[in-house]
Short mmCIF file of C-alpha atoms and ligand atoms in Angstrom, two decimals:
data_model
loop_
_atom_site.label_atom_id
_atom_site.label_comp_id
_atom_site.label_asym_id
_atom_site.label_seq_id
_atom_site.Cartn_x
_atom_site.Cartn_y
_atom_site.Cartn_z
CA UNK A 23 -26.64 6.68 33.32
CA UNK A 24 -23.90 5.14 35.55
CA UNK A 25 -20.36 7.06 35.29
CA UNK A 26 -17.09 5.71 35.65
CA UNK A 27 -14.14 7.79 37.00
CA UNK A 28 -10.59 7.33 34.75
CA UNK A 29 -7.45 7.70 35.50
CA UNK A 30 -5.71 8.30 32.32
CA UNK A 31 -7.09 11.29 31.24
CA UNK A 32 -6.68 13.85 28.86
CA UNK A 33 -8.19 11.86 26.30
CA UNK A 34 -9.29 14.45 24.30
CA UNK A 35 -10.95 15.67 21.81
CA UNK A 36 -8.11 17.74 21.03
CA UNK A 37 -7.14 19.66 17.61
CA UNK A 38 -4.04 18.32 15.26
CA UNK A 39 -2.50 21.44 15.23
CA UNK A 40 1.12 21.62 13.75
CA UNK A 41 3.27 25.08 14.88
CA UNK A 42 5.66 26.27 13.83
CA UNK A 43 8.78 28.95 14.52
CA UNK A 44 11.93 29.83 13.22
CA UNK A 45 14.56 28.15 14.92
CA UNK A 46 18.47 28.98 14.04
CA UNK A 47 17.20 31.13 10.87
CA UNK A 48 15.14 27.11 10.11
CA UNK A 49 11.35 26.60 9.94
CA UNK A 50 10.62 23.65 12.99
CA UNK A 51 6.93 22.18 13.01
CA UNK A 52 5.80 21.03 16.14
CA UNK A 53 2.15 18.81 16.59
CA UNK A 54 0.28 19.71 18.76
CA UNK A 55 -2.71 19.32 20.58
CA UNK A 56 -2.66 22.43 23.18
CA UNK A 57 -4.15 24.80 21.18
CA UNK A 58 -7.28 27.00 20.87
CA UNK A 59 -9.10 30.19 21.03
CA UNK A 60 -8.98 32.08 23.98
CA UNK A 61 -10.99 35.24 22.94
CA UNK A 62 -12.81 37.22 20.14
CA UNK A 63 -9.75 40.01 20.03
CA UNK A 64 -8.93 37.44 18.14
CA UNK A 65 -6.51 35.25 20.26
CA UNK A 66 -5.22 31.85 19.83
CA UNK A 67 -3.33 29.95 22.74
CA UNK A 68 -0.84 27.41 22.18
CA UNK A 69 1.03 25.13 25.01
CA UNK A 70 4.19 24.04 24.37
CA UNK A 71 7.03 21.86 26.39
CA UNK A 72 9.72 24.29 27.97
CA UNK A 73 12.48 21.57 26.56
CA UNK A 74 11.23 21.32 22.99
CA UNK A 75 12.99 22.98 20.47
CA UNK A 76 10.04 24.86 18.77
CA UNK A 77 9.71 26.78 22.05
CA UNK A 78 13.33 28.50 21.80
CA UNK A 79 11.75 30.14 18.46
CA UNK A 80 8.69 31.32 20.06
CA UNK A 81 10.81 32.88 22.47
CA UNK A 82 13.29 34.49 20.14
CA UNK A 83 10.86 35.45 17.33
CA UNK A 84 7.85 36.74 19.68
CA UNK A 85 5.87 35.15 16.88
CA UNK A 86 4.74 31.49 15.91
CA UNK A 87 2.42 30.04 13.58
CA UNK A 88 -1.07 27.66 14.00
CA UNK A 89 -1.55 25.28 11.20
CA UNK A 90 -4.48 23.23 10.50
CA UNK A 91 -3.34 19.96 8.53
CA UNK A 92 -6.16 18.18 6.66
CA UNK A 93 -6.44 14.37 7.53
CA UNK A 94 -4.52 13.46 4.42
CA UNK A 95 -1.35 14.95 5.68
CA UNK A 96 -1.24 12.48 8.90
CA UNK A 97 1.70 10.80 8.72
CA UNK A 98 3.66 14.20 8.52
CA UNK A 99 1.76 15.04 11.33
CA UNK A 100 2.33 12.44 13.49
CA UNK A 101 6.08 12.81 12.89
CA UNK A 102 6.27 15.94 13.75
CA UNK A 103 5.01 14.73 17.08
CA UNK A 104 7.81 12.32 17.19
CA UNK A 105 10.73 13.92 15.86
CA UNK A 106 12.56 17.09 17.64
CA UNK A 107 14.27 19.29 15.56
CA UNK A 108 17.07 19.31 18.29
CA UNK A 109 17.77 16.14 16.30
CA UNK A 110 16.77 16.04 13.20
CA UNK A 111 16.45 18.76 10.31
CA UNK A 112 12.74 19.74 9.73
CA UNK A 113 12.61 22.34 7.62
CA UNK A 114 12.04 20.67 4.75
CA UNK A 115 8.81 18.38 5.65
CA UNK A 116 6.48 21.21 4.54
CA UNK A 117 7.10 23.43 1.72
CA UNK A 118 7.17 26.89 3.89
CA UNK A 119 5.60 30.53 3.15
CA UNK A 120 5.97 33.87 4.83
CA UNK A 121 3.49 36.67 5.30
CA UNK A 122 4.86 40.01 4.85
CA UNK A 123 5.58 40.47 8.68
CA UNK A 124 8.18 37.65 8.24
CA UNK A 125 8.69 36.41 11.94
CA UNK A 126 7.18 32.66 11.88
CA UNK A 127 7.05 30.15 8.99
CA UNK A 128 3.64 29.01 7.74
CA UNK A 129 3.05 25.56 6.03
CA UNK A 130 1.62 25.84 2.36
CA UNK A 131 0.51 22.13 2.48
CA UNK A 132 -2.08 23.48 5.60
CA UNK A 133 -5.54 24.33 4.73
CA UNK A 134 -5.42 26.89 6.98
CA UNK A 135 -3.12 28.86 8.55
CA UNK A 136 -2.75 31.90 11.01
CA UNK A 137 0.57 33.76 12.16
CA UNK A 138 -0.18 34.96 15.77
CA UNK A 139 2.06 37.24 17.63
CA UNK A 140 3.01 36.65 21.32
CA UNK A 141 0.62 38.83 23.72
CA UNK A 142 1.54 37.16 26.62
CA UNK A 143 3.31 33.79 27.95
CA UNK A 144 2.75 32.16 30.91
CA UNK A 145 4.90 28.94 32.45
CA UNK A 146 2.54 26.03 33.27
CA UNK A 147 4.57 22.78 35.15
CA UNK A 148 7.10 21.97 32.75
CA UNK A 149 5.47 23.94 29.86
CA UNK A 150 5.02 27.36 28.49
CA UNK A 151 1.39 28.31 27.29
CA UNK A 152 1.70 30.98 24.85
CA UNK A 153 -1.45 33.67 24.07
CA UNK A 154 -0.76 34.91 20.31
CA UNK A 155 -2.74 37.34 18.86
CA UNK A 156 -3.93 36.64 15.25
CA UNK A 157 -2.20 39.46 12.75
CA UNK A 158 -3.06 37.21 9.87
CA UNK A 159 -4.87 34.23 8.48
CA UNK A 160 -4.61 32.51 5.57
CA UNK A 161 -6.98 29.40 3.83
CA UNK A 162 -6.28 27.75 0.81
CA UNK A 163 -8.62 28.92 -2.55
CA UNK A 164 -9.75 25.26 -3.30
CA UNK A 165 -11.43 24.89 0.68
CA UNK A 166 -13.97 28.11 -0.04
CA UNK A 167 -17.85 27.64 -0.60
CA UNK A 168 -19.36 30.53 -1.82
CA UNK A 169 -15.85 32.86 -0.52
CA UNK A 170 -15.85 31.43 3.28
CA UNK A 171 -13.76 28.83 4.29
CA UNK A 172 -15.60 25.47 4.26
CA UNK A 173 -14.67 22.66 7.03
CA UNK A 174 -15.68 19.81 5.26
CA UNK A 175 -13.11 20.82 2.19
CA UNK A 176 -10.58 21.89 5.04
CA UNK A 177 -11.07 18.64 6.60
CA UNK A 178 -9.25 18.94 9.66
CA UNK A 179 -8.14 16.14 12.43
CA UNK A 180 -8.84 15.65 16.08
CA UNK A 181 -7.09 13.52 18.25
CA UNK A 182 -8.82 11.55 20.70
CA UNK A 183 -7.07 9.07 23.13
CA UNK A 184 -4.33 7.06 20.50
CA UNK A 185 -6.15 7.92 17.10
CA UNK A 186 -6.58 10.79 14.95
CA UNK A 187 -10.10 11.40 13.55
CA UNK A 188 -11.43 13.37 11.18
CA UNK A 189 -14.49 15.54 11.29
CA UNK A 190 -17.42 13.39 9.63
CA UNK A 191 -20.16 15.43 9.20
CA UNK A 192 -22.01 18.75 10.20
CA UNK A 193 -24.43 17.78 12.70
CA UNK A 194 -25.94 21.18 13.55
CA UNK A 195 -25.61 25.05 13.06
CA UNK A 196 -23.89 27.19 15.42
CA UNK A 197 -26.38 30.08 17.43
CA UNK A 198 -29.25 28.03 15.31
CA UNK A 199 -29.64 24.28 16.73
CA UNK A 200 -30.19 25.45 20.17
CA UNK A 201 -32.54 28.17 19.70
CA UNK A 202 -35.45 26.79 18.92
CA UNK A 203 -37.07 27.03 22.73
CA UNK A 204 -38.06 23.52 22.62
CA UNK A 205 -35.28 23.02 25.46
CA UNK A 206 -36.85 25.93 27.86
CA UNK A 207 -37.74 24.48 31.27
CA UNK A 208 -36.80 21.21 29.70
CA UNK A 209 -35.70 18.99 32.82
CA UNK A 210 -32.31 17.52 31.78
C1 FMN B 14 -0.66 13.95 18.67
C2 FMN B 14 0.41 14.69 19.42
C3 FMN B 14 0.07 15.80 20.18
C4 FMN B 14 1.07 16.50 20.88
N1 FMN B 14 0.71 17.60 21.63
C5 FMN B 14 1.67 18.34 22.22
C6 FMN B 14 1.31 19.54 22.90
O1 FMN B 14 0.15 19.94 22.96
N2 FMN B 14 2.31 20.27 23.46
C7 FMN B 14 3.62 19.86 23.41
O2 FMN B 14 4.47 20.57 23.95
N3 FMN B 14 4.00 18.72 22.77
C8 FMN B 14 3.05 17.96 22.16
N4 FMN B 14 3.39 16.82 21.49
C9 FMN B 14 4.81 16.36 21.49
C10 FMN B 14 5.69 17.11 20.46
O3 FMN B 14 5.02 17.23 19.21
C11 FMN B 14 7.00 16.35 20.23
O4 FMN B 14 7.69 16.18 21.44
C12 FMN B 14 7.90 17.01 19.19
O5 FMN B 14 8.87 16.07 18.75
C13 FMN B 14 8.66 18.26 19.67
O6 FMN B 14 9.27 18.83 18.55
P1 FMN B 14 10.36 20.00 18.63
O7 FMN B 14 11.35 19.64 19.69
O8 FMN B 14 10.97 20.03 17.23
O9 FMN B 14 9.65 21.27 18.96
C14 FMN B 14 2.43 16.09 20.79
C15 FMN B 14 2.76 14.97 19.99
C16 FMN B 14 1.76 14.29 19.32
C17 FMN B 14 2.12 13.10 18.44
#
């Protein structure tokens, strides 16, 4: 199979993530697609642009929030990822909730949500990459199956290149597709 080199990469796959902070005593959503889990303690990581004003909150707060937006929520998404809130007021997009640690702003509208505290923060180029460890996680009641949170109902987005996607359809089982030795000694 011939490969051709690109130039314009990251294409992704990437996750639509939207965080958020306090900024000013004001919940500010950010999109995002720097984001994921960095280890089973469990920690998420987030990468955000020094300049943007979600960052300032991190900073202040020591806290911010991940939230999962399911594929019908796009368009709020996507402006999020246009809009600053250096410039415009977005507090009011989502409808906001608080755990009882206070500290970061959560999005009701989200699936799935987790409020991660700052562990440690390190400057990459022009942004800041920020390792926040999970205190709490939240899923909405109408996206369980049997009590666990179900990814089909959560129906998250990933952004590849210029489009947002969602997730089809389960194509395998994690620890279970690969073990089933037929691969063993298998030349690839
Ligand atoms: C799909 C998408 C993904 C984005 N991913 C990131 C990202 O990973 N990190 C980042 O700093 N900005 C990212 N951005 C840009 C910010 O969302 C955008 O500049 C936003 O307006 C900043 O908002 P704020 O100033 O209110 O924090 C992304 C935008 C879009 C549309």
């Amino acid at each position: 199979m011939g490969k051709i080199k690109i130039k314009n990469y990251p294409v992704g796959p990437f996750p639509a993530v939207l965080a958020g902070a306090d900024v000013g005593g004001k919940p500010n959503y950010v999109t995002i697609g720097a984001c994921g889990v960095v280890c089973l303690k469990p920690v998420l990581y987030i990468s955000l642009k020094s300049t943007h004003y979600t960052t300032i909150g991190v900073k202040e707060n020591g806290y911010f929030s991940v939230n999962i937006p399911s594929s019908e929520m796009v368009q709020k998404t996507d402006y999020c990822g246009i809009v600053s809130g250096k410039a415009t007021d977005k507090s009011m997009v989502f409808a906001s909730f608080y755990d009882e640690i206070g500290k970061a702003p959560l999005i009701s509208e989200c699936p799935l949500n987790f409020l991660c505290k700052v562990v440690q923060s390190v400057p990459i180029f022009d942004f800041e990459m920020f390792f926040g460890e999970i205190v709490s996680a939240y899923v909405n009641e109408q996206c369980l199956t049997d009590g666990r949170p179900d990814s089909l109902k959560i129906n998250p987005m990933v952004i590849i290149g210029n489009g947002y996607f969602d997730i089809g359809k389960m194509v395998g089982e994690v620890f279970k597709e690969g073990g089933n030795n037929t691969l063993d000694n298998k030349k690839i």
